[in-house]
Amino acid sequence: GVVGDGDTSGDEETLNSKVLDLFTTYKSEDGASKLFHNHFDDCNVTAYVTLEPCCHWGQTPPCALSLAAAGIDSVVVGFRDPNPRVDGGGIQVLQNAGIGVHVLGQRLSNGENTSSDEMEAAKDCSNLVNYFVKRISPREGPVEKLEDVITGKKRRVLRSIAGRQKSANKMQQIPWPKEESIAEDDTKSSEFAEDVPLSSRFIESIDQALWDHEIVLLKLNKVAKKKKGAKIIGGRIAEILDAHVAQVIGHTALLYRPAFPPVLDLDELAEEDTSTANSD
């Protein structure tokens, strides 16, 4: 069931309508209280969350505020959110509301050390939010856009690395999702490439691959038969993920984004490439 409305009967369209109604209420003024106020007052409830509940307002109220409004007694947090907008703020909101909070892996209030099982659970939570943490963690100094710092020399280095990886069968390649079939005529249309939906699961898989490998080859032959279409789709994905399109060949797009911390030192590699070229 859905907290605030336990009725989950009906067809998919009816259920979608109910969810949208709940979301509209949640976004409204005092939405958390309208949906969750004292929902668990008659129960002793502990909420287990992988990531610290947020404490800032967006389209919806803070998660920490919603938990407090629902009458939760205690919350077990798997991982403290490093986002500067949270970073312990959600825990503070809960504690200010009289809710007991325990963060996995931290020493217990009675001074006892945590168990090995709890440490293992804390590690599991850390692994689950690994890519989120890389994306949200603050960087030192100003963050420059890749488009402003990737020069022709650096693109040449990236293409050279990708070529060696492909020859060694070590290139990280991500194809268009099999379940998202595209009509043959649409694959030849540049206009279609501008508007074709990019599923969150597809984008997330590319995001994770970029964090792990920095260089990723997108195989877009199932959605774009022409280079122009692949360039458009590759550009859209790069914009979403703050990546750089280093090369487009046929129906493939080569993306680059530095890991956190970076693995490739493009400045040094580009300098070496220049030195090698001059020596030749």
mmCIF file of C-alpha atoms in Angstrom:
data_model
loop_
_atom_site.group_PDB
_atom_site.id
_atom_site.type_symbol
_atom_site.label_atom_id
_atom_site.label_comp_id
_atom_site.label_asym_id
_atom_site.label_seq_id
_atom_site.Cartn_x
_atom_site.Cartn_y
_atom_site.Cartn_z
ATOM 1 C CA GLY A 1 0.000 0.000 0.000
ATOM 2 C CA VAL A 2 0.895 3.665 -0.203
ATOM 3 C CA VAL A 3 1.296 5.618 3.021
ATOM 4 C CA GLY A 4 -1.520 8.120 3.135
ATOM 5 C CA ASP A 5 -3.780 6.024 0.890
ATOM 6 C CA GLY A 6 -3.850 2.281 1.511
ATOM 7 C CA ASP A 7 -6.145 1.522 -1.436
ATOM 8 C CA THR A 8 -4.076 0.011 -4.264
ATOM 9 C CA SER A 9 -6.957 -1.597 -6.139
ATOM 10 C CA GLY A 10 -7.771 -0.774 -9.750
ATOM 11 C CA ASP A 11 -6.090 -0.986 -13.129
ATOM 12 C CA GLU A 12 -2.727 0.582 -14.000
ATOM 13 C CA GLU A 13 -4.267 3.831 -15.232
ATOM 14 C CA THR A 14 -6.251 4.211 -12.001
ATOM 15 C CA LEU A 15 -3.198 3.490 -9.877
ATOM 16 C CA ASN A 16 -1.113 5.991 -11.860
ATOM 17 C CA SER A 17 -3.801 8.592 -11.291
ATOM 18 C CA LYS A 18 -3.780 7.906 -7.553
ATOM 19 C CA VAL A 19 0.004 8.221 -7.400
ATOM 20 C CA LEU A 20 -0.129 11.532 -9.278
ATOM 21 C CA ASP A 21 -2.814 12.786 -6.884
ATOM 22 C CA LEU A 22 -0.645 11.828 -3.913
ATOM 23 C CA PHE A 23 2.357 13.537 -5.477
ATOM 24 C CA THR A 24 0.344 16.697 -6.096
ATOM 25 C CA THR A 25 -0.726 16.717 -2.456
ATOM 26 C CA TYR A 26 2.828 16.061 -1.317
ATOM 27 C CA LYS A 27 4.105 19.057 -3.315
ATOM 28 C CA SER A 28 1.434 21.371 -1.921
ATOM 29 C CA GLU A 29 1.849 23.617 1.106
ATOM 30 C CA ASP A 30 2.243 21.513 4.259
ATOM 31 C CA GLY A 31 2.087 18.430 2.005
ATOM 32 C CA ALA A 32 4.063 16.184 4.376
ATOM 33 C CA SER A 33 1.615 16.805 7.191
ATOM 34 C CA LYS A 34 -1.418 16.328 4.913
ATOM 35 C CA LEU A 35 -0.228 12.892 3.817
ATOM 36 C CA PHE A 36 1.577 11.534 6.848
ATOM 37 C CA HIS A 37 0.464 13.391 9.992
ATOM 38 C CA ASN A 38 0.480 10.946 12.943
ATOM 39 C CA HIS A 39 0.130 7.998 10.556
ATOM 40 C CA PHE A 40 2.114 5.749 12.907
ATOM 41 C CA ASP A 41 1.122 7.240 16.239
ATOM 42 C CA ASP A 42 -0.462 3.978 17.379
ATOM 43 C CA CYS A 43 2.577 1.870 16.425
ATOM 44 C CA ASN A 44 6.175 1.588 17.486
ATOM 45 C CA VAL A 45 7.902 2.000 14.155
ATOM 46 C CA THR A 46 11.569 2.005 13.184
ATOM 47 C CA ALA A 47 12.433 3.169 9.673
ATOM 48 C CA TYR A 48 15.508 1.686 7.990
ATOM 49 C CA VAL A 49 16.948 3.921 5.253
ATOM 50 C CA THR A 50 19.996 3.328 3.067
ATOM 51 C CA LEU A 51 20.862 7.028 2.827
ATOM 52 C CA GLU A 52 20.376 9.793 5.374
ATOM 53 C CA PRO A 53 16.969 11.465 4.786
ATOM 54 C CA CYS A 54 17.284 14.847 3.097
ATOM 55 C CA CYS A 55 16.527 18.089 4.929
ATOM 56 C CA HIS A 56 16.152 20.560 2.043
ATOM 57 C CA TRP A 57 13.103 21.592 0.064
ATOM 58 C CA GLY A 58 12.778 20.787 -3.634
ATOM 59 C CA GLN A 59 9.591 19.917 -5.501
ATOM 60 C CA THR A 60 8.625 17.983 -2.373
ATOM 61 C CA PRO A 61 9.207 18.464 1.358
ATOM 62 C CA PRO A 62 12.338 17.050 3.042
ATOM 63 C CA CYS A 63 12.218 13.293 3.660
ATOM 64 C CA ALA A 64 13.267 13.874 7.276
ATOM 65 C CA LEU A 65 10.266 16.134 7.805
ATOM 66 C CA SER A 66 7.925 13.507 6.346
ATOM 67 C CA LEU A 67 9.278 10.830 8.674
ATOM 68 C CA ALA A 68 8.802 13.151 11.617
ATOM 69 C CA ALA A 69 5.249 14.022 10.547
ATOM 70 C CA ALA A 70 4.363 10.322 10.266
ATOM 71 C CA GLY A 71 5.227 9.706 13.912
ATOM 72 C CA ILE A 72 8.214 7.402 13.351
ATOM 73 C CA ASP A 73 9.867 6.449 16.662
ATOM 74 C CA SER A 74 13.388 5.746 15.436
ATOM 75 C CA VAL A 75 15.439 5.726 12.253
ATOM 76 C CA VAL A 76 18.439 3.570 11.337
ATOM 77 C CA VAL A 77 20.591 5.266 8.694
ATOM 78 C CA GLY A 78 22.847 3.152 6.509
ATOM 79 C CA PHE A 79 25.031 5.965 5.166
ATOM 80 C CA ARG A 80 25.381 9.647 6.025
ATOM 81 C CA ASP A 81 24.710 11.873 2.998
ATOM 82 C CA PRO A 82 27.866 13.818 1.977
ATOM 83 C CA ASN A 83 25.807 16.311 -0.020
ATOM 84 C CA PRO A 84 26.637 19.723 1.552
ATOM 85 C CA ARG A 85 22.895 20.490 1.561
ATOM 86 C CA VAL A 86 22.384 17.529 3.927
ATOM 87 C CA ASP A 87 25.566 16.211 5.610
ATOM 88 C CA GLY A 88 23.984 15.468 8.980
ATOM 89 C CA GLY A 89 21.152 17.986 8.610
ATOM 90 C CA GLY A 90 18.556 15.271 8.049
ATOM 91 C CA ILE A 91 19.704 13.471 11.185
ATOM 92 C CA GLN A 92 19.434 16.740 13.095
ATOM 93 C CA VAL A 93 15.855 17.320 11.892
ATOM 94 C CA LEU A 94 14.880 13.858 13.112
ATOM 95 C CA GLN A 95 16.577 14.274 16.476
ATOM 96 C CA ASN A 96 14.976 17.707 16.970
ATOM 97 C CA ALA A 97 11.610 15.991 16.476
ATOM 98 C CA GLY A 98 12.417 13.555 19.279
ATOM 99 C CA ILE A 99 13.208 10.648 16.975
ATOM 100 C CA GLY A 100 16.037 8.288 17.907
ATOM 101 C CA VAL A 101 18.671 8.016 15.170
ATOM 102 C CA HIS A 102 21.448 5.472 14.750
ATOM 103 C CA VAL A 103 23.928 5.539 11.874
ATOM 104 C CA LEU A 104 25.285 2.104 11.001
ATOM 105 C CA GLY A 105 28.933 1.700 11.860
ATOM 106 C CA GLN A 106 28.997 4.421 14.512
ATOM 107 C CA ARG A 107 29.705 3.669 18.150
ATOM 108 C CA LEU A 108 26.502 3.028 20.107
ATOM 109 C CA SER A 109 25.229 5.594 22.599
ATOM 110 C CA ASN A 110 26.181 3.287 25.501
ATOM 111 C CA GLY A 111 29.774 3.283 24.277
ATOM 112 C CA GLU A 112 29.751 -0.274 22.958
ATOM 113 C CA ASN A 113 31.371 -1.103 19.632
ATOM 114 C CA THR A 114 29.140 -2.081 16.729
ATOM 115 C CA SER A 115 28.814 -5.746 15.737
ATOM 116 C CA SER A 116 30.440 -7.314 12.696
ATOM 117 C CA ASP A 117 26.966 -7.840 11.184
ATOM 118 C CA GLU A 118 26.231 -4.135 11.510
ATOM 119 C CA MET A 119 29.571 -3.208 9.952
ATOM 120 C CA GLU A 120 28.770 -5.532 7.063
ATOM 121 C CA ALA A 121 25.360 -3.876 6.628
ATOM 122 C CA ALA A 122 27.037 -0.452 6.689
ATOM 123 C CA LYS A 123 29.401 -1.609 3.938
ATOM 124 C CA ASP A 124 26.471 -2.866 1.852
ATOM 125 C CA CYS A 125 24.752 0.525 2.178
ATOM 126 C CA SER A 126 27.963 2.295 1.197
ATOM 127 C CA ASN A 127 28.207 0.147 -1.933
ATOM 128 C CA LEU A 128 24.596 0.890 -2.861
ATOM 129 C CA VAL A 129 25.143 4.664 -2.808
ATOM 130 C CA ASN A 130 28.685 4.573 -4.201
ATOM 131 C CA TYR A 131 27.889 6.265 -7.518
ATOM 132 C CA PHE A 132 25.546 8.785 -5.893
ATOM 133 C CA VAL A 133 28.332 9.766 -3.488
ATOM 134 C CA LYS A 134 30.781 10.284 -6.353
ATOM 135 C CA ARG A 135 28.267 12.475 -8.136
ATOM 136 C CA ILE A 136 27.243 14.589 -5.157
ATOM 137 C CA SER A 137 30.507 14.961 -3.209
ATOM 138 C CA PRO A 138 31.904 18.515 -3.282
ATOM 139 C CA ARG A 139 34.995 19.131 -5.423
ATOM 140 C CA GLU A 140 37.944 21.282 -4.480
ATOM 141 C CA GLY A 141 38.011 24.587 -6.331
ATOM 142 C CA PRO A 142 35.805 25.632 -9.268
ATOM 143 C CA VAL A 143 34.501 22.858 -11.512
ATOM 144 C CA GLU A 144 35.213 23.550 -15.173
ATOM 145 C CA LYS A 145 33.005 22.255 -17.952
ATOM 146 C CA LEU A 146 34.677 19.530 -19.972
ATOM 147 C CA GLU A 147 33.767 21.325 -23.193
ATOM 148 C CA ASP A 148 35.961 24.212 -22.050
ATOM 149 C CA VAL A 149 39.026 22.134 -21.141
ATOM 150 C CA ILE A 150 39.088 19.261 -23.649
ATOM 151 C CA THR A 151 41.398 20.352 -26.444
ATOM 152 C CA GLY A 152 42.091 18.684 -29.765
ATOM 153 C CA LYS A 153 45.251 17.142 -28.285
ATOM 154 C CA LYS A 154 43.297 15.646 -25.409
ATOM 155 C CA ARG A 155 40.650 14.275 -27.760
ATOM 156 C CA ARG A 156 43.416 12.641 -29.772
ATOM 157 C CA VAL A 157 44.761 11.034 -26.589
ATOM 158 C CA LEU A 158 41.304 9.746 -25.649
ATOM 159 C CA ARG A 159 40.780 8.276 -29.108
ATOM 160 C CA SER A 160 44.193 6.614 -28.971
ATOM 161 C CA ILE A 161 43.450 5.073 -25.565
ATOM 162 C CA ALA A 162 40.042 3.892 -26.787
ATOM 163 C CA GLY A 163 41.676 2.329 -29.860
ATOM 164 C CA ARG A 164 44.138 0.381 -27.709
ATOM 165 C CA GLN A 165 41.378 -0.743 -25.356
ATOM 166 C CA LYS A 166 39.248 -1.919 -28.266
ATOM 167 C CA SER A 167 42.173 -3.842 -29.795
ATOM 168 C CA ALA A 168 42.772 -5.518 -26.436
ATOM 169 C CA ASN A 169 39.043 -6.250 -26.098
ATOM 170 C CA LYS A 170 38.923 -4.094 -22.950
ATOM 171 C CA MET A 171 36.735 -1.287 -24.250
ATOM 172 C CA GLN A 172 33.694 -0.632 -22.067
ATOM 173 C CA GLN A 173 30.779 -0.731 -24.512
ATOM 174 C CA ILE A 174 27.127 -0.036 -23.808
ATOM 175 C CA PRO A 175 24.503 -0.884 -26.447
ATOM 176 C CA TRP A 176 21.072 0.647 -26.839
ATOM 177 C CA PRO A 177 18.654 -1.274 -24.525
ATOM 178 C CA LYS A 178 17.202 -4.365 -26.200
ATOM 179 C CA GLU A 179 13.781 -3.789 -24.694
ATOM 180 C CA GLU A 180 13.510 -0.354 -26.345
ATOM 181 C CA SER A 181 12.879 -1.307 -29.962
ATOM 182 C CA ILE A 182 12.832 1.463 -32.561
ATOM 183 C CA ALA A 183 11.053 1.466 -35.939
ATOM 184 C CA GLU A 184 13.487 1.178 -38.886
ATOM 185 C CA ASP A 185 12.406 4.495 -40.424
ATOM 186 C CA ASP A 186 12.911 6.311 -37.115
ATOM 187 C CA THR A 187 16.519 5.098 -36.839
ATOM 188 C CA LYS A 188 17.320 7.107 -39.984
ATOM 189 C CA SER A 189 15.696 10.321 -38.744
ATOM 190 C CA SER A 190 17.726 13.128 -37.173
ATOM 191 C CA GLU A 191 14.510 14.658 -35.857
ATOM 192 C CA PHE A 192 13.704 11.407 -34.057
ATOM 193 C CA ALA A 193 17.187 11.396 -32.507
ATOM 194 C CA GLU A 194 16.431 14.786 -30.980
ATOM 195 C CA ASP A 195 13.349 13.474 -29.168
ATOM 196 C CA VAL A 196 13.787 9.730 -28.614
ATOM 197 C CA PRO A 197 13.262 9.013 -24.893
ATOM 198 C CA LEU A 198 16.384 8.128 -22.907
ATOM 199 C CA SER A 199 15.367 5.801 -20.096
ATOM 200 C CA SER A 200 16.676 6.493 -16.605
ATOM 201 C CA ARG A 201 18.005 2.917 -16.395
ATOM 202 C CA PHE A 202 20.021 3.396 -19.620
ATOM 203 C CA ILE A 203 21.418 6.735 -18.415
ATOM 204 C CA GLU A 204 22.264 5.251 -15.024
ATOM 205 C CA SER A 205 24.174 2.368 -16.628
ATOM 206 C CA ILE A 206 26.266 4.848 -18.634
ATOM 207 C CA ASP A 207 26.818 7.011 -15.563
ATOM 208 C CA GLN A 208 28.138 4.049 -13.583
ATOM 209 C CA ALA A 209 30.363 2.910 -16.447
ATOM 210 C CA LEU A 210 31.887 6.391 -16.733
ATOM 211 C CA TRP A 211 32.653 6.469 -12.998
ATOM 212 C CA ASP A 212 34.330 3.074 -13.272
ATOM 213 C CA HIS A 213 36.115 3.391 -16.632
ATOM 214 C CA GLU A 214 36.149 7.111 -17.641
ATOM 215 C CA ILE A 215 35.931 6.156 -21.342
ATOM 216 C CA VAL A 216 32.777 4.449 -22.663
ATOM 217 C CA LEU A 217 31.702 3.546 -26.188
ATOM 218 C CA LEU A 218 27.968 3.836 -26.888
ATOM 219 C CA LYS A 219 26.700 1.450 -29.585
ATOM 220 C CA LEU A 220 23.661 3.219 -31.006
ATOM 221 C CA ASN A 221 23.004 1.205 -34.175
ATOM 222 C CA LYS A 222 19.589 0.111 -32.859
ATOM 223 C CA VAL A 223 18.420 3.714 -32.567
ATOM 224 C CA ALA A 224 20.557 5.667 -35.073
ATOM 225 C CA LYS A 225 21.643 4.283 -38.425
ATOM 226 C CA LYS A 226 23.404 7.493 -39.433
ATOM 227 C CA LYS A 227 26.323 9.346 -37.905
ATOM 228 C CA LYS A 228 24.287 12.529 -37.436
ATOM 229 C CA GLY A 229 21.722 10.684 -35.326
ATOM 230 C CA ALA A 230 24.432 9.046 -33.196
ATOM 231 C CA LYS A 231 26.060 12.443 -32.682
ATOM 232 C CA ILE A 232 22.779 13.974 -31.543
ATOM 233 C CA ILE A 233 21.976 11.157 -29.103
ATOM 234 C CA GLY A 234 25.558 11.014 -27.838
ATOM 235 C CA GLY A 235 25.451 14.764 -27.246
ATOM 236 C CA ARG A 236 22.178 14.545 -25.346
ATOM 237 C CA ILE A 237 23.561 11.822 -23.075
ATOM 238 C CA ALA A 238 26.815 13.726 -22.552
ATOM 239 C CA GLU A 239 24.880 16.832 -21.522
ATOM 240 C CA ILE A 240 22.832 14.893 -18.979
ATOM 241 C CA LEU A 241 25.921 13.274 -17.449
ATOM 242 C CA ASP A 242 28.365 16.203 -17.737
ATOM 243 C CA ALA A 243 30.479 14.098 -20.082
ATOM 244 C CA HIS A 244 32.306 14.884 -23.323
ATOM 245 C CA VAL A 245 31.796 13.331 -26.762
ATOM 246 C CA ALA A 246 35.354 12.589 -27.828
ATOM 247 C CA GLN A 247 34.470 10.929 -31.120
ATOM 248 C CA VAL A 248 31.553 9.774 -33.267
ATOM 249 C CA ILE A 249 32.160 7.074 -35.855
ATOM 250 C CA GLY A 250 29.220 5.598 -37.743
ATOM 251 C CA HIS A 251 26.614 4.721 -35.146
ATOM 252 C CA THR A 252 28.955 4.822 -32.134
ATOM 253 C CA ALA A 253 29.745 7.672 -29.752
ATOM 254 C CA LEU A 254 32.822 7.744 -27.509
ATOM 255 C CA LEU A 255 32.158 9.439 -24.148
ATOM 256 C CA TYR A 256 34.679 10.612 -21.580
ATOM 257 C CA ARG A 257 34.251 11.889 -18.039
ATOM 258 C CA PRO A 258 36.910 11.877 -15.314
ATOM 259 C CA ALA A 259 36.317 9.598 -12.368
ATOM 260 C CA PHE A 260 36.437 10.819 -8.771
ATOM 261 C CA PRO A 261 39.328 11.016 -8.206
ATOM 262 C CA PRO A 262 40.493 11.056 -11.847
ATOM 263 C CA VAL A 263 42.436 8.080 -13.225
ATOM 264 C CA LEU A 264 43.698 9.549 -16.489
ATOM 265 C CA ASP A 265 45.870 12.676 -16.309
ATOM 266 C CA LEU A 266 44.914 14.171 -19.673
ATOM 267 C CA ASP A 267 47.180 17.191 -19.269
ATOM 268 C CA GLU A 268 50.220 14.968 -18.783
ATOM 269 C CA LEU A 269 49.183 12.508 -21.504
ATOM 270 C CA ALA A 270 48.573 15.312 -23.999
ATOM 271 C CA GLU A 271 52.000 16.763 -23.177
ATOM 272 C CA GLU A 272 53.634 13.365 -23.708
ATOM 273 C CA ASP A 273 51.786 12.998 -26.995
ATOM 274 C CA THR A 274 53.109 16.375 -28.147
ATOM 275 C CA SER A 275 56.658 15.503 -27.082
ATOM 276 C CA THR A 276 56.493 12.191 -28.943
ATOM 277 C CA ALA A 277 55.191 13.894 -32.086
ATOM 278 C CA ASN A 278 57.971 16.518 -31.945
ATOM 279 C CA SER A 279 60.675 13.877 -31.467
ATOM 280 C CA ASP A 280 59.430 12.056 -34.526
#
